[in-house]
Short mmCIF file of C-alpha atoms and ligand atoms in Angstrom, two decimals:
data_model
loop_
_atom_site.label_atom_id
_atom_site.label_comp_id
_atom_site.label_asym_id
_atom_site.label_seq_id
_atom_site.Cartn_x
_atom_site.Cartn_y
_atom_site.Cartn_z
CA UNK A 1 0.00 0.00 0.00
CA UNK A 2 1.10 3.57 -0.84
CA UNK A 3 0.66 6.26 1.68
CA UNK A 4 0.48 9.73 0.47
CA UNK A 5 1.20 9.39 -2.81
CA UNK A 6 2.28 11.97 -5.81
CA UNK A 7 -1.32 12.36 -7.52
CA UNK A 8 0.86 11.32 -10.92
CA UNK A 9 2.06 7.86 -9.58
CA UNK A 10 -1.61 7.15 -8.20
CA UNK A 11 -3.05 7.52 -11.41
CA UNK A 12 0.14 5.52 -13.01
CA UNK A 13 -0.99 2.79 -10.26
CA UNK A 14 -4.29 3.12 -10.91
CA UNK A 15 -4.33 2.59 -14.98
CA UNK A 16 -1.74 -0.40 -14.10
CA UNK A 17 -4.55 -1.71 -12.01
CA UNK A 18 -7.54 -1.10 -14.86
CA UNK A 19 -8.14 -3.56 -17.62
CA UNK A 20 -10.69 -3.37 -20.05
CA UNK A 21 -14.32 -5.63 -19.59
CA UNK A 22 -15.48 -7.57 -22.78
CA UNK A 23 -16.48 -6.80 -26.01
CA UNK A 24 -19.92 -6.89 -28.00
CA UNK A 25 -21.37 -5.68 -31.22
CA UNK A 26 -23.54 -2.46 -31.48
CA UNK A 27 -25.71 -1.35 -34.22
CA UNK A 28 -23.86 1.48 -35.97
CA UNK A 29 -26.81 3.88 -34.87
CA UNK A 30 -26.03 3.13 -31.83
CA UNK A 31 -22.32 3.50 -31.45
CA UNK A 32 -21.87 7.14 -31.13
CA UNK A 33 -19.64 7.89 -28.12
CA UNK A 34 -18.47 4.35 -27.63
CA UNK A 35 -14.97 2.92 -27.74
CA UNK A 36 -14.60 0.96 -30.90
CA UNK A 37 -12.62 -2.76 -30.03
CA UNK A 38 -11.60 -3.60 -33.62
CA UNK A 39 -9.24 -1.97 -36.29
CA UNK A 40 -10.86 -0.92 -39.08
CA UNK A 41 -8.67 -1.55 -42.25
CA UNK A 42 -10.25 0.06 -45.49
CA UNK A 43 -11.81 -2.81 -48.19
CA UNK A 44 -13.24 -1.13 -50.31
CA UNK A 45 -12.22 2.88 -52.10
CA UNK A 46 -14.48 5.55 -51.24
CA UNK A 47 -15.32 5.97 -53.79
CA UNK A 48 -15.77 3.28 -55.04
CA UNK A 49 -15.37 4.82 -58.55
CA UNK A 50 -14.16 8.00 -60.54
CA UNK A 51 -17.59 10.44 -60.13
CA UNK A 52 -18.37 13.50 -60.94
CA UNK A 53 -18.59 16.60 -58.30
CA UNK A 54 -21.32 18.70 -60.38
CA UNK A 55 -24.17 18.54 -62.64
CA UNK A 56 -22.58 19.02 -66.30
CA UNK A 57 -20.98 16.68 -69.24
CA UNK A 58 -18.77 14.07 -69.03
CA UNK A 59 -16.60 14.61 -72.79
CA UNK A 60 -13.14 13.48 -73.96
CA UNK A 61 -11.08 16.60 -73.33
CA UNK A 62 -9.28 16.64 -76.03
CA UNK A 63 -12.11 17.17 -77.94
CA UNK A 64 -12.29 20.75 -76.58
CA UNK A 65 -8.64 21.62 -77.51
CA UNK A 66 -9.60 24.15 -79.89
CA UNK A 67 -12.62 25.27 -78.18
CA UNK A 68 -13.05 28.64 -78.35
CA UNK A 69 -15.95 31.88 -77.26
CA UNK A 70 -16.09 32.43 -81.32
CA UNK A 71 -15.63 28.72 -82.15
CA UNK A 72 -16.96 26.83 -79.66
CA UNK A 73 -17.11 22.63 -79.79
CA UNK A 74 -20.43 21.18 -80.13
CA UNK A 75 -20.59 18.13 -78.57
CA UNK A 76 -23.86 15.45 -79.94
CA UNK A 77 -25.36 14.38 -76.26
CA UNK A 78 -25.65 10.43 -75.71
CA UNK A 79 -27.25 9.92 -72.70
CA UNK A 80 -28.31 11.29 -69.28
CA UNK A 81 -26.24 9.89 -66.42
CA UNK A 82 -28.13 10.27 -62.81
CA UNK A 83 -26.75 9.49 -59.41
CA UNK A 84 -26.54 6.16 -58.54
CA UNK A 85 -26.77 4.68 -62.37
CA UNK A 86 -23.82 3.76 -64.87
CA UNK A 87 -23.85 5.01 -68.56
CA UNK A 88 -24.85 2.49 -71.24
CA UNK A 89 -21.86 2.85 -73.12
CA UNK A 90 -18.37 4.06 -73.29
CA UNK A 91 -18.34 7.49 -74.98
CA UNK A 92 -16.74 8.08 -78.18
CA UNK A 93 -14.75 11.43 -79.78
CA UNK A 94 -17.42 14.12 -80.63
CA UNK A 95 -18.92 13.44 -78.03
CA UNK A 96 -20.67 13.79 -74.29
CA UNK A 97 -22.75 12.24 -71.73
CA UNK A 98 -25.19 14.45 -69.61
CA UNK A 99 -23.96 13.88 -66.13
CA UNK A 100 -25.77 14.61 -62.53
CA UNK A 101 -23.47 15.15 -59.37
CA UNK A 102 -22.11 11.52 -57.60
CA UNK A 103 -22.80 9.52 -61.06
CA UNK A 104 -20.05 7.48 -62.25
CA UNK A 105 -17.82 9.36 -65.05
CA UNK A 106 -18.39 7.07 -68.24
CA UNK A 107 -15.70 4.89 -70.15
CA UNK A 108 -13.83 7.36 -72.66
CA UNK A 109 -14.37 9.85 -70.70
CA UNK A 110 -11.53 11.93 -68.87
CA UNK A 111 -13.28 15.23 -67.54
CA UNK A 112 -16.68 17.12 -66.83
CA UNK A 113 -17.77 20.80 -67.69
CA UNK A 114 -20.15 21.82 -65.16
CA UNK A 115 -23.42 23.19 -67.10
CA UNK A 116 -22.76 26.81 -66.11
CA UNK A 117 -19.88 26.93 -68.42
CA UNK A 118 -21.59 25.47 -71.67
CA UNK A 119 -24.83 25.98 -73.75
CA UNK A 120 -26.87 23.58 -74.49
CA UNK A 121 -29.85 21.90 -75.68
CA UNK A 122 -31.20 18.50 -75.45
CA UNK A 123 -28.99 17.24 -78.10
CA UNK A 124 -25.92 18.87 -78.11
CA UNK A 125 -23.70 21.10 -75.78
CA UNK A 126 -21.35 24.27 -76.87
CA UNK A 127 -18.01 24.00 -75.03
CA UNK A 128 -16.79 27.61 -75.08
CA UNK A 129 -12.84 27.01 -73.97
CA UNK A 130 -10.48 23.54 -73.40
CA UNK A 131 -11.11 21.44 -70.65
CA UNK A 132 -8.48 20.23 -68.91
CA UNK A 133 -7.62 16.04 -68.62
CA UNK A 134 -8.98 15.20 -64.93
CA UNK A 135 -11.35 18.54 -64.47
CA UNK A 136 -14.22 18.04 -62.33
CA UNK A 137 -13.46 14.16 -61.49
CA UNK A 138 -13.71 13.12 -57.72
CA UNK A 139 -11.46 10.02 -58.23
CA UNK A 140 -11.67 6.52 -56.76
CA UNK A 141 -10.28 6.63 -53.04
CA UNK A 142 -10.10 10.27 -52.62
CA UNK A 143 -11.65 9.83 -49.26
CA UNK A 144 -10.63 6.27 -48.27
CA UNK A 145 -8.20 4.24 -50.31
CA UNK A 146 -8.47 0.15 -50.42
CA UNK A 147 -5.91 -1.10 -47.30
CA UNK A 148 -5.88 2.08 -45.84
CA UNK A 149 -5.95 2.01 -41.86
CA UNK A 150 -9.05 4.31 -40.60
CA UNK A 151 -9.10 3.32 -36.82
CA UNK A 152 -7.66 1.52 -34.02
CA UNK A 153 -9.20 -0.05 -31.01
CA UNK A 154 -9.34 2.58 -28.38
CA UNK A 155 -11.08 4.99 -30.50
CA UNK A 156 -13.92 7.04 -29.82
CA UNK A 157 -16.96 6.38 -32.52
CA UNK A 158 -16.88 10.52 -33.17
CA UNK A 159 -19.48 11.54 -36.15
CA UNK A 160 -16.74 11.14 -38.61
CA UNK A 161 -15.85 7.59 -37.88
CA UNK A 162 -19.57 6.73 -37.57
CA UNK A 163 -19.69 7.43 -41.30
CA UNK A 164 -16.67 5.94 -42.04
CA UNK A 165 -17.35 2.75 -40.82
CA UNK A 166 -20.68 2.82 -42.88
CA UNK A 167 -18.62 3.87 -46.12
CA UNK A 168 -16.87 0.39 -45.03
CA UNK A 169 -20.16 -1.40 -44.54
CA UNK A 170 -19.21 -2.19 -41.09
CA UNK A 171 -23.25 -1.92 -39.40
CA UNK A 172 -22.11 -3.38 -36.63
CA UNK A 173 -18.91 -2.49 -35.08
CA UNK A 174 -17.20 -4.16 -32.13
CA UNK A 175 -16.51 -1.93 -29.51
CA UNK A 176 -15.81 -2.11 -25.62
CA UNK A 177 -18.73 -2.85 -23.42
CA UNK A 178 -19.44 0.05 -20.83
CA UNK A 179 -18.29 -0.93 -17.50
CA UNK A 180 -20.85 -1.06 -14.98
CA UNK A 181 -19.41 1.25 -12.05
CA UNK A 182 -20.92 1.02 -8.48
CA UNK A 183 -21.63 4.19 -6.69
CA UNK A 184 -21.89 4.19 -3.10
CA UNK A 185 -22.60 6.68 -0.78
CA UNK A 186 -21.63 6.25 2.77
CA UNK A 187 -22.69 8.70 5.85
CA UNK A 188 -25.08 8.36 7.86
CA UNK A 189 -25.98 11.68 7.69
CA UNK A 190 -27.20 11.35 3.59
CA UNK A 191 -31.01 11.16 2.50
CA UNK A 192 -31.95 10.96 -1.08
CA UNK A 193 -32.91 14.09 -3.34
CA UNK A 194 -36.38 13.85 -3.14
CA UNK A 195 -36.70 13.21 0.50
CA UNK A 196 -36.87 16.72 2.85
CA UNK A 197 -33.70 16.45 5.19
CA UNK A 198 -34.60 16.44 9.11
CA UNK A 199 -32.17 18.67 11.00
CA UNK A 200 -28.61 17.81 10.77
CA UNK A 201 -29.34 15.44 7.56
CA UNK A 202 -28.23 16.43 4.50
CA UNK A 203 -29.04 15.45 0.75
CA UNK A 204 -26.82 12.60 -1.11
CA UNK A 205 -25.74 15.03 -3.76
CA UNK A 206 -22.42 12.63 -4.72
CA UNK A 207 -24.80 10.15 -5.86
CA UNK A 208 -25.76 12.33 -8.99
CA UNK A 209 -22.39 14.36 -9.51
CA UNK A 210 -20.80 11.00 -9.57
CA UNK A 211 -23.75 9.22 -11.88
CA UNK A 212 -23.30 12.33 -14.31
CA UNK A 213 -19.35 12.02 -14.34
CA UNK A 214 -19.28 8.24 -14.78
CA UNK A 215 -21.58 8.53 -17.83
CA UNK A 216 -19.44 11.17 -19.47
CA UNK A 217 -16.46 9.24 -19.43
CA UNK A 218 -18.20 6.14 -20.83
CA UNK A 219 -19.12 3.80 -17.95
CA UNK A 220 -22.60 2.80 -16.70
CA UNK A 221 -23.19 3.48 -13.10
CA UNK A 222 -25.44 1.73 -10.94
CA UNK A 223 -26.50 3.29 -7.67
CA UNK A 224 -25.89 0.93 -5.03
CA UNK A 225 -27.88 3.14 -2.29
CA UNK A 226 -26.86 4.59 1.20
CA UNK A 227 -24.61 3.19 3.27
CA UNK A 228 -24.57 4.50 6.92
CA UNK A 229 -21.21 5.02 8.68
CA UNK A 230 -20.66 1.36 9.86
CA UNK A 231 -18.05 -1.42 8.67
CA UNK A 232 -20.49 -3.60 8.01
CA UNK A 233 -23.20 -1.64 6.40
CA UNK A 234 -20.37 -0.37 4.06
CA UNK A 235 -18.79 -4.14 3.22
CA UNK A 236 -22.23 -5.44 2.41
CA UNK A 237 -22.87 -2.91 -0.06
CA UNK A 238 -19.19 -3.06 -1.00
CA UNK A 239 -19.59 -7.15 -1.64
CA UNK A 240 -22.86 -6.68 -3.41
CA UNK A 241 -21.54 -4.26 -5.86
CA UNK A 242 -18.12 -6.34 -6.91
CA UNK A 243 -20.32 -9.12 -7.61
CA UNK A 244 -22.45 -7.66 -9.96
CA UNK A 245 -20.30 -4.56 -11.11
CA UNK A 246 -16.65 -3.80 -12.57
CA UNK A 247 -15.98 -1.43 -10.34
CA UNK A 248 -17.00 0.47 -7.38
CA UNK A 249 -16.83 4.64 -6.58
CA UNK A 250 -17.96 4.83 -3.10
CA UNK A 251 -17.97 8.85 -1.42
CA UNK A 252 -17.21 9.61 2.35
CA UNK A 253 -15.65 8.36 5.15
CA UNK A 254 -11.77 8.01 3.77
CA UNK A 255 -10.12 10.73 6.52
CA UNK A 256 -9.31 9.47 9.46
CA UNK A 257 -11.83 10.44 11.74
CA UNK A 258 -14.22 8.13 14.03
CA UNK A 259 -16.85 7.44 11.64
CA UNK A 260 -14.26 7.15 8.27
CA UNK A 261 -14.51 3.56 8.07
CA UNK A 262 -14.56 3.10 4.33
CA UNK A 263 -10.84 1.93 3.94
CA UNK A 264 -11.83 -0.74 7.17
CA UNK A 265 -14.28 -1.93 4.85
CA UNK A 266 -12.93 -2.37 2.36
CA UNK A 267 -10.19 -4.40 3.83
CA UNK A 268 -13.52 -6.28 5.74
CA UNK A 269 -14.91 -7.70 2.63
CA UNK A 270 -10.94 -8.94 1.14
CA UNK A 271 -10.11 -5.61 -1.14
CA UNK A 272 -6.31 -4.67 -0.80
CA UNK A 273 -5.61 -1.18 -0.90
CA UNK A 274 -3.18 0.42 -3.16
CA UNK A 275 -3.39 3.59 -2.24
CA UNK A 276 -4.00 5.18 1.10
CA UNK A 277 -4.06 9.20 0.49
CA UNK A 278 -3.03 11.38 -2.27
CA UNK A 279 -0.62 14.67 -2.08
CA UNK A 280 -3.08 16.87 -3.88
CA UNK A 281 -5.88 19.46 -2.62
CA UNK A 282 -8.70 19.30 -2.99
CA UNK A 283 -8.75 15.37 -2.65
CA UNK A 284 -6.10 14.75 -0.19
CA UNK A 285 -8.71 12.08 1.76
CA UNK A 286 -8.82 9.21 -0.47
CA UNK A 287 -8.36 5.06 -0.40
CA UNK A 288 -7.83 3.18 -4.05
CA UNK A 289 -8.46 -0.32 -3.14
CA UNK A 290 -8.58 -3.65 -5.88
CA UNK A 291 -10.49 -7.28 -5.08
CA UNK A 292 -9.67 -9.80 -7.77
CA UNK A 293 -9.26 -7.26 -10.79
CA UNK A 294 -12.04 -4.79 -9.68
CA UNK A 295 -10.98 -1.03 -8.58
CA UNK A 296 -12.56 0.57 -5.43
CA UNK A 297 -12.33 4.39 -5.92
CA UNK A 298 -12.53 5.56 -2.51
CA UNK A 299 -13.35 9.04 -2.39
CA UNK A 300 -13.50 11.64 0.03
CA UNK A 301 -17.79 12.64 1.06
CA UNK A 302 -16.94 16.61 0.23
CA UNK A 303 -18.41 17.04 -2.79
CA UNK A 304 -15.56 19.56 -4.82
CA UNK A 305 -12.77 17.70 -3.51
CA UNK A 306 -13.81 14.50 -4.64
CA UNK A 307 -15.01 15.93 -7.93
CA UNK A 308 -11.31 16.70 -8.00
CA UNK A 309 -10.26 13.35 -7.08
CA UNK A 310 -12.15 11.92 -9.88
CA UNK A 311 -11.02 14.51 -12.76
CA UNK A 312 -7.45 14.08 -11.45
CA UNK A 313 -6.76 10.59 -10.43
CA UNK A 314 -9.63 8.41 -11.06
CA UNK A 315 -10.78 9.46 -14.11
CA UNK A 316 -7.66 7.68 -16.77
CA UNK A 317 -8.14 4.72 -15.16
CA UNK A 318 -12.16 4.34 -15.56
CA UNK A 319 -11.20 5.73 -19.19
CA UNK A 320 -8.98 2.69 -19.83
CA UNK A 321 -12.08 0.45 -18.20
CA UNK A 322 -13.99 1.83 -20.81
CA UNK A 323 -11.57 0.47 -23.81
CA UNK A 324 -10.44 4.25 -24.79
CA UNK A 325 -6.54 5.22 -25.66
CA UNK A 326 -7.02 8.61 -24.62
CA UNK A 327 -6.54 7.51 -20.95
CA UNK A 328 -4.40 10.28 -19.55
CA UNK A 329 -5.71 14.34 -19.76
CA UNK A 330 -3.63 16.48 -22.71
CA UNK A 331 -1.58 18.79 -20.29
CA UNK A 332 -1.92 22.23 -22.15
CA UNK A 333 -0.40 26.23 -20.49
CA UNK A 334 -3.09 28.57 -19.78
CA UNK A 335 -3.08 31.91 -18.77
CA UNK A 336 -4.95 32.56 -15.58
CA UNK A 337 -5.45 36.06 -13.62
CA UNK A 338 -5.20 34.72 -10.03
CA UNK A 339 -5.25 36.09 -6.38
CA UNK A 340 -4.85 32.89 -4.53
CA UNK A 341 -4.22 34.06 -0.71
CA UNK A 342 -2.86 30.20 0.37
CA UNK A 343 0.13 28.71 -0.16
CA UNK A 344 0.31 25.02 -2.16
CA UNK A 345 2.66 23.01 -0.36
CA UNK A 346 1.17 19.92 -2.54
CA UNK A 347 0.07 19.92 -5.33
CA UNK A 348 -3.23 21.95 -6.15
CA UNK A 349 -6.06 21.84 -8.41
CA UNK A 350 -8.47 25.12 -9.06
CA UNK A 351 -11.23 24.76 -11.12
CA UNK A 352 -12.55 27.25 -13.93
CA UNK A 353 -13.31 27.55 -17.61
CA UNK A 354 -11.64 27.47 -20.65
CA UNK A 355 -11.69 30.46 -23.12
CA UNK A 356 -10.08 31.51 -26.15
CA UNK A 357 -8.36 35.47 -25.52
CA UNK A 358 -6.95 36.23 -29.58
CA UNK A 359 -4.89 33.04 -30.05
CA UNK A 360 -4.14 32.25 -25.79
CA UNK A 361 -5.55 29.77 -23.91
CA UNK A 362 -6.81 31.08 -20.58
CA UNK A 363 -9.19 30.24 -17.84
CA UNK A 364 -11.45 31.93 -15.82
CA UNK A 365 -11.27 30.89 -12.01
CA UNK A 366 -14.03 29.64 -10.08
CA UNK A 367 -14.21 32.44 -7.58
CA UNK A 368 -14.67 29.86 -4.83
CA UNK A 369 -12.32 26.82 -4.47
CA UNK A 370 -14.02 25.24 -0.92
CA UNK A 371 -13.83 21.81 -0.68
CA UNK A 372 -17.48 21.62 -0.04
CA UNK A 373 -18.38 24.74 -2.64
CA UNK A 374 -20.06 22.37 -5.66
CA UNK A 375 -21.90 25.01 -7.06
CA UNK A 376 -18.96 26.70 -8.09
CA UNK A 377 -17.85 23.70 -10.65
CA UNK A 378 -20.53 24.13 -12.63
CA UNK A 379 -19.38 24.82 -16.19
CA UNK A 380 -16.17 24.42 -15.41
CA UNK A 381 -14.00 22.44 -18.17
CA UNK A 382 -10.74 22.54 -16.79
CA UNK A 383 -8.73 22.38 -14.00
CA UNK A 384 -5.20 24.16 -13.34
CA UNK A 385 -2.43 22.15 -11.64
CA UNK A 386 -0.39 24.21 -9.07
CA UNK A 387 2.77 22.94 -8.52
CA UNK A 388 3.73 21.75 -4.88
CA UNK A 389 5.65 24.23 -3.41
CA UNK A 390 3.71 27.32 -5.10
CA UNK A 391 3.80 30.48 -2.95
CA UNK A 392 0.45 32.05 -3.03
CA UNK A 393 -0.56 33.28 -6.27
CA UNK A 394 -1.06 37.11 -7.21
CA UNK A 395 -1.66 38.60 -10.42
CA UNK A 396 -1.08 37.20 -14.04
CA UNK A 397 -0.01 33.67 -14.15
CA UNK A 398 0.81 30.68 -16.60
CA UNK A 399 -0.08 27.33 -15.28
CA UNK A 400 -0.85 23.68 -16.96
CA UNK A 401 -3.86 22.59 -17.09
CA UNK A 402 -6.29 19.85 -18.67
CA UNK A 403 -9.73 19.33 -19.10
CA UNK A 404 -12.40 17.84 -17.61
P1 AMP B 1 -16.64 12.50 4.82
O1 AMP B 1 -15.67 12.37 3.70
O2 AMP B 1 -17.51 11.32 5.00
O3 AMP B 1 -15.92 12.90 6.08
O4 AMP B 1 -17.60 13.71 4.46
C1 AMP B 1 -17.08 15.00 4.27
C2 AMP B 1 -18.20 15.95 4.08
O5 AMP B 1 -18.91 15.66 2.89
C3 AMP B 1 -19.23 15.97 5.16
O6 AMP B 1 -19.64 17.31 5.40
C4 AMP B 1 -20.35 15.16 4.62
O7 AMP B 1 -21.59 15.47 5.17
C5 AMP B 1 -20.29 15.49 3.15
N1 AMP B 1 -20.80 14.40 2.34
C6 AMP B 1 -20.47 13.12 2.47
N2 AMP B 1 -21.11 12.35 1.57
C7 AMP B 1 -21.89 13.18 0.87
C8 AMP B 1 -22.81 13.00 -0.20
N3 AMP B 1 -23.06 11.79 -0.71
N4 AMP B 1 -23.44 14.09 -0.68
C9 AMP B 1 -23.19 15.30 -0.17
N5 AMP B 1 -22.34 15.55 0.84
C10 AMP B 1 -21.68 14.49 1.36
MG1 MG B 2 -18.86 10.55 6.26
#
C-alpha cells in the first residue's frame, strides 16, 4: 500500500490496475460515443469509382482543344447519367454524356464541364474554352483508399468515424462494453434528493455528480444506495456491488476520523488497498483499493474535492475500463489572472473555464475553491495544476492545465 502518494504515480498505479471488460457488437446507430474494439482496415475505395462533383458533361477533353468563345465545340449528347446509375456505353470522340453530381464518369471519358460553363440543348452542348484532362473528377479513393488504416481499437466512434465505418459497410462495429461502475454513498448523515432532510441530515448530492461524471467518461453506473457510517453496512454494499459490477466509486468516510470507516471496509470484505491518500488538494482524503481485478475508488464525502479526485486521479483509469486510448488528460499552459491568498505546499487543483483570448488559452477561475463549494464547478471544463511548493498566487499567471 502507498501512503500519500504523488497524484501522478496514483493515477500511473491506478491505470496499471484497470483492464478493459469484454467486447460486444452495437448497431452502428447506436455506437456514437463508444470505444470501438476492432481496427478498421479500409476494403473497399471511397469511392468506389471516378464520379463527378457537379451537374454538367462528361466529354473526352481533347475534344475541346480548340474550343473557343467564337468557335466553340459542339458536342452530340448520348445519354443522361443520374446518381446512382452507370452510362450504357463508353463514350466516343465528338462526343458527351449528360452527367448529374455523384454519377459514375463514363468509359472514354476523362473530364466534366459543369453546365454553367456550356450551352446547351437536349442534343448537343457548346463547349466555349479547353477542358483540362482530370477537371471536375472526384477520383476513386479520394476519401478512403483500399488497405488504408481508418481506426484503431481505443477509439472514440466521433461523427466522422460513424460514417466511415458505414462507407466500409461495417453496421455493426465491435466496440468495448461500458463498464458497470458502483456508486456508493456512505454517511449516515445522507437522505436521497427527493426526500426533505430532518435537521442535521443532508441530501446525497455525490450520488448524482458521480452518476453524471461516470456517464461522461463512458461507464454505466449503478446506484448501489446509502450506506450508513458502519463497517459492516459499508462491506455489504461493497460485496454486493463487486459481484455484480466492474468497479466500485464509493464517497465519504476516507479521513481518518471516528466514523471514516470506508478503507476498514474495504479491507472487511478482502479488497487490498493500493493507495491510502493522495498529495493533492482538494482530494487529499482518499483510499484506491482492488479485489480480484475490480478497482474501489474511494473518495472523500466533500463534494468539490472529490469531484477533483475523480477529474485528477480516477478518471484515466475508468477511461482505460472503458476500452479508450485517450486515458491520460492532454496537459496544455493557460493563462490565468489569479489572487490565490494560500500557499500550495502539494500539489493543487483550481477549477474554472476554458476560453479563447486572440490566439491564448486562458481560464477563468471559479471564484470559490471550498472543498465543499459544488456550485462553483458548474461549467467548469478545466482544472489548473499548481505545482507543490507554489507560494500564493497574485496577479497574471501561466499554469498547466487539462480538461475535464
Ligand atoms: P466524509 O468524507 O464522509 O468525512 O464527508 C465529508 C463531508 O462531505 C461531510 O460534510 C459530509 O456530510 C459530506 N458528504 C459526504 N457524503 C456526501 C454526499 N453523498 N453528498 C453530499 N455531501 C456528502
Ligand atoms: Mg462521512
Amino acid at each position: 500500500m502507498y501512503n500519500d502518494l504523488d497524484y501522478e504515480k496514483a493515477r500511473e498505479v491506478l491505470l496499471g490496475a484497470a483492464c478493459t471488460v469484454g467486447t460486444e457488437r452495437v448497431k452502428l446507430s447506436e455506437c456514437a460515443g463508444r470505444v470501438l474494439a476492432q481496427e478498421l482496415i479500409a476494403e473497399d475505395n471511397v469511392p468506389a469509382f471516378d464520379r463527378s462533383p457537379y451537374d454538367g458533361y462528361a466529354l473526352r477533353s481533347a475534344d475541346t482543344a480548340y474550343a473557343t468563345r467564337k468557335n466553340p465545340v459542339r458536342l452530340a449528347i448520348t445519354e443522361e447519367i443520374p446518381a446512382g446509375s452507370v452510362a450504357s456505353k463508353a463514350l466516343r470522340p465528338g462526343f458527351a454524356a449528360k452527367i448529374l453530381t455523384g454519377a459514375p464518369i463514363p468509359e472514354g471519358a476523362d473530364a466534366v464541364i459543369m453546365f454553367e460553363k456550356t450551352e446547351f440543348t437536349a442534343e448537343c452542348v457548346s463547349v466555349f474554352e479547353p477542358v483540362k484532362p482530370g477537371d471536375n473528377i472526384v477520383t476513386a479513393g479520394e476519401d478512403v483508399k483500399k488497405g488504408e488504416m481508418l481506426a484503431s481499437p481505443g477509439d472514440i466512434i466521433d461523427p466522422a468515424l460513424a460514417g466511415t465505418l458505414a462507407a466500409q459497410g461495417v453496421a455493426e462495429p465491435l466496440v468495448y462494453k461500458r463498464p458497470r461502475v458502483a456508486v456508493i454513498s456512505t454517511g449516515s448523515e445522507l437522505v436521497e434528493a427527493d426526500c426533505a432532510p430532518a435537521p442535521g441530515k443532508i441530501r446525497n448530492t455525490n450520488r448524482y455528480t458521480f452518476e453524471a461524471a461516470l456517464r461522461r467518461i463512458g461507464c454505466e453506473p449503478v446506484y448501489m444506495g446509502i450506506a450508513g457510517d458502519g463497517v459492516e453496512t459499508i462491506a455489504d454494499m461493497l460485496n454486493k456491488a463487486l459481484e455484480g459490477c466492474d468497479a466500485v466509486l464509493t464517497t465519504g468516510g476516507v479521513s481518518v476520523g471516528d466514523y471514516d470507516l470506508t478503507p476498514a471496509a474495504m479491507e472487511k470484505c478482502g479488497a487490498e488497498i493500493l493507495i491510502r491518500g493522495v498529495k493533492m488538494k482538494p482530494g487529499m482524503a482518499c483510499a484506491y483499493a482492488e479485489r480480484g481485478g475490480k478497482l474501489i475508488f474511494g473518495l472523500s464525502g466533500n463534494p468539490a474535492s472529490s469531484l477533483t479526485s475523480f477529474y485528477a486521479v480516477a478518471a484515466p483509469a475508468l477511461r482505460k475500463l472503458c476500452g479508450r486510448a485517450d486515458c491520460l488528460p492532454r496537459v496544455f499552459s493557460v493563462g490565468v489572472s489569479v489572487e490565490f491568498k494560500k500557499k500550495s505546499p502539494v500539489t493543487r487543483f483550481l477549477r474554472g473555464r476554458l476560453y479563447i483570448d486572440g490566439s491564448r488559452a486562458r481560464m477563468e477561475l471559479s471564484s470559490r475553491q471550498g472543498n465543499a463549494v459544488l456550485s462553483s464547478a458548474i461549467g467548469c471544463d478545466m482544472m489548473a495544476i499548481v505545482p507543490a511548493g507554489t507560494p500564493p498566487l497574485s496577479g497574471e499567471s501561466t499554469l498547466k492545465g487539462f480538461l475535464v
